[in-house]
CSV table of C-alpha atoms in Angstrom, one decimal:
chain,number,residue,atom,x,y,z
A,1,ALA,CA,97.3,85.9,110.8
A,2,GLN,CA,98.1,88.6,108.2
A,3,LYS,CA,96.5,89.0,104.8
A,4,ILE,CA,97.5,91.2,101.9
A,5,THR,CA,95.1,92.1,99.1
A,6,GLN,CA,96.0,93.6,95.8
A,7,THR,CA,92.8,94.0,93.8
A,8,GLN,CA,94.4,95.2,90.5
A,9,PRO,CA,95.6,92.2,88.5
A,10,GLY,CA,96.9,94.6,85.8
A,11,MET,CA,97.5,98.3,85.3
A,12,PHE,CA,98.5,100.4,82.4
A,13,VAL,CA,100.1,103.8,82.4
A,14,GLN,CA,101.6,106.2,79.9
A,15,GLU,CA,105.3,106.9,80.0
A,16,LYS,CA,106.0,110.0,82.2
A,17,GLU,CA,102.6,109.7,84.0
A,18,ALA,CA,102.0,108.8,87.6
A,19,VAL,CA,100.3,105.6,88.6
A,20,THR,CA,99.0,104.2,92.0
A,21,LEU,CA,99.0,100.5,92.8
A,22,ASP,CA,96.5,99.5,95.5
A,23,CYS,CA,97.3,97.4,98.6
A,24,THR,CA,95.1,96.7,101.6
A,25,TYR,CA,96.1,94.7,104.5
A,26,ASP,CA,94.6,92.9,107.6
A,27,THR,CA,96.4,92.3,110.7
A,28,SER,CA,95.7,92.3,114.5
A,29,ASP,CA,99.3,93.1,115.3
A,30,GLN,CA,100.1,96.6,116.6
A,31,SER,CA,103.6,96.6,115.3
A,32,TYR,CA,104.1,95.7,111.6
A,33,GLY,CA,105.9,96.7,108.4
A,34,LEU,CA,104.8,97.1,104.9
A,35,PHE,CA,106.9,96.5,101.8
A,36,TRP,CA,106.7,96.9,98.1
A,37,TYR,CA,108.9,94.7,95.8
A,38,LYS,CA,109.2,94.8,92.0
A,39,GLN,CA,109.7,91.7,90.1
A,40,PRO,CA,110.8,92.1,86.4
A,41,SER,CA,110.4,89.3,83.9
A,42,SER,CA,113.8,88.0,84.8
A,43,GLY,CA,112.3,86.9,88.2
A,44,GLU,CA,114.4,88.5,90.9
A,45,MET,CA,112.6,90.5,93.6
A,46,ILE,CA,113.8,94.1,93.9
A,47,PHE,CA,113.0,96.0,97.2
A,48,LEU,CA,111.4,99.4,96.6
A,49,ILE,CA,110.1,100.9,99.8
A,50,TYR,CA,109.3,100.1,103.4
A,51,GLN,CA,106.8,101.7,105.8
A,52,GLY,CA,106.7,100.8,109.5
A,53,SER,CA,103.4,101.0,111.4
A,54,TYR,CA,104.6,103.6,113.8
A,55,ASP,CA,106.1,105.8,111.1
A,56,GLU,CA,104.1,109.0,111.0
A,57,GLN,CA,105.3,110.2,107.6
A,58,ASN,CA,104.8,108.4,104.4
A,59,ALA,CA,107.9,106.7,103.1
A,60,THR,CA,109.5,108.0,99.9
A,61,GLU,CA,112.4,106.6,97.8
A,62,GLY,CA,113.1,108.6,94.7
A,63,ARG,CA,110.1,108.2,92.3
A,64,TYR,CA,108.4,105.7,94.7
A,65,SER,CA,106.2,106.9,97.6
A,66,LEU,CA,104.0,104.9,99.9
A,67,ASN,CA,100.5,106.4,100.7
A,68,PHE,CA,100.0,104.9,104.1
A,69,GLN,CA,96.5,105.2,105.6
A,70,LYS,CA,96.6,103.3,108.8
A,71,ALA,CA,92.9,103.7,109.7
A,72,ARG,CA,91.9,102.3,106.4
A,73,LYS,CA,94.7,99.6,106.4
A,74,SER,CA,95.9,100.6,103.0
A,75,ALA,CA,99.4,101.0,101.8
A,76,ASN,CA,99.3,102.1,98.1
A,77,LEU,CA,102.4,102.5,96.0
A,78,VAL,CA,102.7,105.7,93.9
A,79,ILE,CA,105.2,105.7,91.1
A,80,SER,CA,105.7,109.1,89.6
A,81,ALA,CA,107.0,109.9,86.1
A,82,SER,CA,106.7,106.3,84.9
A,83,GLN,CA,109.5,104.9,82.8
A,84,LEU,CA,109.4,101.9,80.3
A,85,GLY,CA,111.7,100.0,82.7
A,86,ASP,CA,109.0,100.2,85.4
A,87,SER,CA,107.0,97.5,83.5
A,88,ALA,CA,107.0,94.5,85.9
A,89,MET,CA,105.0,92.7,88.5
A,90,TYR,CA,104.7,94.6,91.8
A,91,PHE,CA,104.1,92.9,95.1
A,92,CYS,CA,102.9,94.3,98.5
A,93,ALA,CA,104.0,92.5,101.5
A,94,MET,CA,104.0,92.7,105.3
A,95,TRP,CA,105.5,91.3,108.4
A,96,GLY,CA,103.9,91.6,111.7
A,97,GLY,CA,104.3,90.6,115.4
A,98,ALA,CA,105.8,92.1,118.4
A,99,GLY,CA,109.2,91.0,119.8
A,100,GLY,CA,110.7,90.3,116.4
A,101,THR,CA,109.1,87.0,116.1
A,102,SER,CA,108.0,87.7,112.5
A,103,TYR,CA,111.2,89.4,111.3
A,104,GLY,CA,111.7,88.4,107.7
A,105,LYS,CA,108.5,86.3,107.5
A,106,LEU,CA,106.7,88.2,104.9
A,107,THR,CA,103.1,87.7,103.7
A,108,PHE,CA,102.7,88.7,100.0
A,109,GLY,CA,99.8,89.8,98.0
A,110,GLN,CA,98.9,88.3,94.6
A,111,GLY,CA,100.7,91.1,92.8
A,112,THR,CA,99.8,93.7,90.1
A,113,ILE,CA,101.3,93.7,86.6
A,114,LEU,CA,102.2,97.2,85.5
A,115,THR,CA,102.7,97.9,81.8
A,116,VAL,CA,104.1,101.2,80.8
A,117,HIS,CA,103.3,102.4,77.4
A,118,PRO,CA,105.5,104.8,75.3
L,1,ASP,CA,129.8,92.5,95.4
L,2,GLY,CA,127.6,91.2,98.2
L,3,GLY,CA,124.5,89.2,97.3
L,4,ILE,CA,122.6,86.0,97.2
L,5,THR,CA,123.5,83.3,94.6
L,6,GLN,CA,121.0,80.6,93.7
L,7,SER,CA,121.8,77.6,91.5
L,8,PRO,CA,120.8,76.1,89.3
L,9,LYS,CA,118.6,78.8,87.4
L,10,TYR,CA,116.7,76.1,85.6
L,11,LEU,CA,116.2,72.5,86.8
L,12,PHE,CA,114.2,69.6,85.3
L,13,ARG,CA,113.5,66.4,87.2
L,14,LYS,CA,111.5,63.3,86.8
L,15,GLU,CA,108.7,62.4,89.1
L,16,GLY,CA,109.9,60.6,92.2
L,17,GLN,CA,113.3,62.2,92.3
L,18,ASN,CA,114.7,64.4,95.0
L,19,VAL,CA,116.4,67.6,93.9
L,20,THR,CA,118.4,70.1,95.9
L,21,LEU,CA,118.5,73.9,95.2
L,22,SER,CA,121.5,75.8,96.4
L,23,CYS,CA,121.5,79.2,98.1
L,24,GLU,CA,124.5,81.0,99.2
L,25,GLN,CA,124.8,84.5,100.6
L,26,ASN,CA,127.9,86.7,101.4
L,27,LEU,CA,125.9,89.5,103.2
L,28,ASN,CA,126.7,88.1,106.6
L,29,HIS,CA,123.0,87.9,107.3
L,30,ASP,CA,121.8,85.8,110.2
L,31,ALA,CA,118.3,84.9,108.7
L,32,MET,CA,117.6,83.0,105.4
L,33,TYR,CA,114.4,82.0,103.8
L,34,TRP,CA,112.9,79.9,101.1
L,35,TYR,CA,109.8,81.0,99.2
L,36,ARG,CA,107.8,79.4,96.5
L,37,GLN,CA,106.0,81.3,93.7
L,38,ASP,CA,103.4,79.8,91.4
L,39,PRO,CA,102.5,81.4,88.1
L,40,GLY,CA,100.5,84.7,88.6
L,41,GLN,CA,100.8,84.3,92.4
L,42,GLY,CA,102.5,85.9,95.3
L,43,LEU,CA,105.3,84.2,97.3
L,44,ARG,CA,104.6,81.6,100.0
L,45,LEU,CA,107.1,80.8,102.8
L,46,ILE,CA,108.5,77.2,102.8
L,47,TYR,CA,111.1,77.2,105.5
L,48,TYR,CA,113.2,79.9,107.3
L,49,SER,CA,116.3,79.9,109.5
L,50,GLN,CA,117.2,82.6,112.0
L,51,ILE,CA,120.6,81.2,113.1
L,52,VAL,CA,123.0,78.4,112.1
L,53,ASN,CA,121.7,74.8,113.0
L,54,ASP,CA,118.1,76.0,113.6
L,55,PHE,CA,115.3,76.3,111.1
L,56,GLN,CA,111.4,76.5,111.2
L,57,LYS,CA,108.7,75.5,108.9
L,58,GLY,CA,106.8,78.1,107.1
L,59,ASP,CA,103.4,77.9,105.6
L,60,ILE,CA,104.0,75.2,103.0
L,61,ALA,CA,106.8,73.0,104.3
L,62,GLU,CA,105.3,69.6,103.5
L,63,GLY,CA,107.5,67.8,100.9
L,64,TYR,CA,110.5,70.0,101.6
L,65,SER,CA,113.6,69.8,103.8
L,66,VAL,CA,116.4,72.2,104.6
L,67,SER,CA,119.7,72.4,106.5
L,68,ARG,CA,121.7,75.3,107.9
L,69,GLU,CA,125.1,74.0,108.7
L,70,LYS,CA,126.9,77.3,107.7
L,71,LYS,CA,125.8,80.9,108.0
L,72,GLU,CA,126.3,81.4,104.3
L,73,SER,CA,124.3,78.5,103.0
L,74,PHE,CA,120.7,77.4,103.2
L,75,PRO,CA,120.0,74.6,100.6
L,76,LEU,CA,116.5,73.4,99.9
L,77,THR,CA,115.6,69.7,99.0
L,78,VAL,CA,112.4,69.2,97.1
L,79,THR,CA,111.5,65.6,97.9
L,80,SER,CA,109.4,63.1,96.0
L,81,ALA,CA,106.8,63.7,98.7
L,82,GLN,CA,106.0,67.2,97.3
L,83,LYS,CA,102.9,66.6,95.2
L,84,ASN,CA,103.2,69.6,92.9
L,85,PRO,CA,106.8,70.8,92.8
L,86,THR,CA,106.9,72.6,89.6
L,87,ALA,CA,107.4,76.3,90.6
L,88,PHE,CA,109.7,79.2,90.9
L,89,TYR,CA,111.8,79.1,94.1
L,90,LEU,CA,113.3,82.2,95.6
L,91,CYS,CA,115.9,82.3,98.4
L,92,ALA,CA,116.2,85.4,100.6
L,93,SER,CA,118.2,86.7,103.6
L,94,SER,CA,117.8,89.4,106.1
L,95,ALA,CA,119.9,91.0,108.9
L,96,THR,CA,117.7,90.4,111.9
L,97,GLN,CA,118.1,94.0,113.1
L,98,LEU,CA,116.4,95.4,110.0
L,99,ALA,CA,112.8,94.4,110.5
L,100,GLY,CA,111.9,92.2,107.7
L,101,GLU,CA,113.7,93.8,104.7
L,102,LEU,CA,114.6,90.7,102.5
L,103,PHE,CA,117.3,90.5,99.8
L,104,PHE,CA,116.4,88.0,97.2
L,105,GLY,CA,118.4,85.8,94.9
L,106,GLU,CA,117.5,85.5,91.2
L,107,GLY,CA,115.5,82.3,91.7
L,108,SER,CA,115.5,78.7,90.5
L,109,ARG,CA,112.8,77.5,88.2
L,110,LEU,CA,112.0,73.8,88.8
L,111,THR,CA,110.1,71.7,86.3
L,112,VAL,CA,108.9,68.2,86.9
L,113,LEU,CA,108.5,66.1,83.8
């Protein structure tokens, strides 16, 4: 079974500053993937970034980067140059399992509410 | 535009009534999923379907039922057996070749009166 832990219920950041949202995971699978999703107050889930367990480089997507430390089982999200529109709930999630048996079946963390101050 | 459409956005029901939430996708994705979200919580998997006419229980399937008669559609019925149905329900889909990336609908908020 997989488990995702997000230990920060809420985070505050000043506009234009960088912020790191923590995520640790637990799995016995060798092959797995890690995701970050953003959920604004409207409720929809927006995909931000993905890191595969065999990817050697940290994933980046625009202002988002994923700090993947496999030995420590952590997959922190770094948002650079925060904007007011970044205020939302952020979820870390993972799938795991060889042979595609877990494709799409994501395990989610509890989420972190990010508030960006002007 | 391709995407996932959930309806209704808001739904109220009386205790003891069944209610069906609609989910339609035009992304040509094989796999579809239903997740439940409670306030301040992450998402939990209810049911998923990888191909038409086939579906599997997720982590919290009790009190729910689904069908997958068409590739585009994956409706969820919240039955009267679901003890605590008030929640936010999210439908998602994925192309099975893309390991795990889910595309979500905008959600349906169910309140039991």
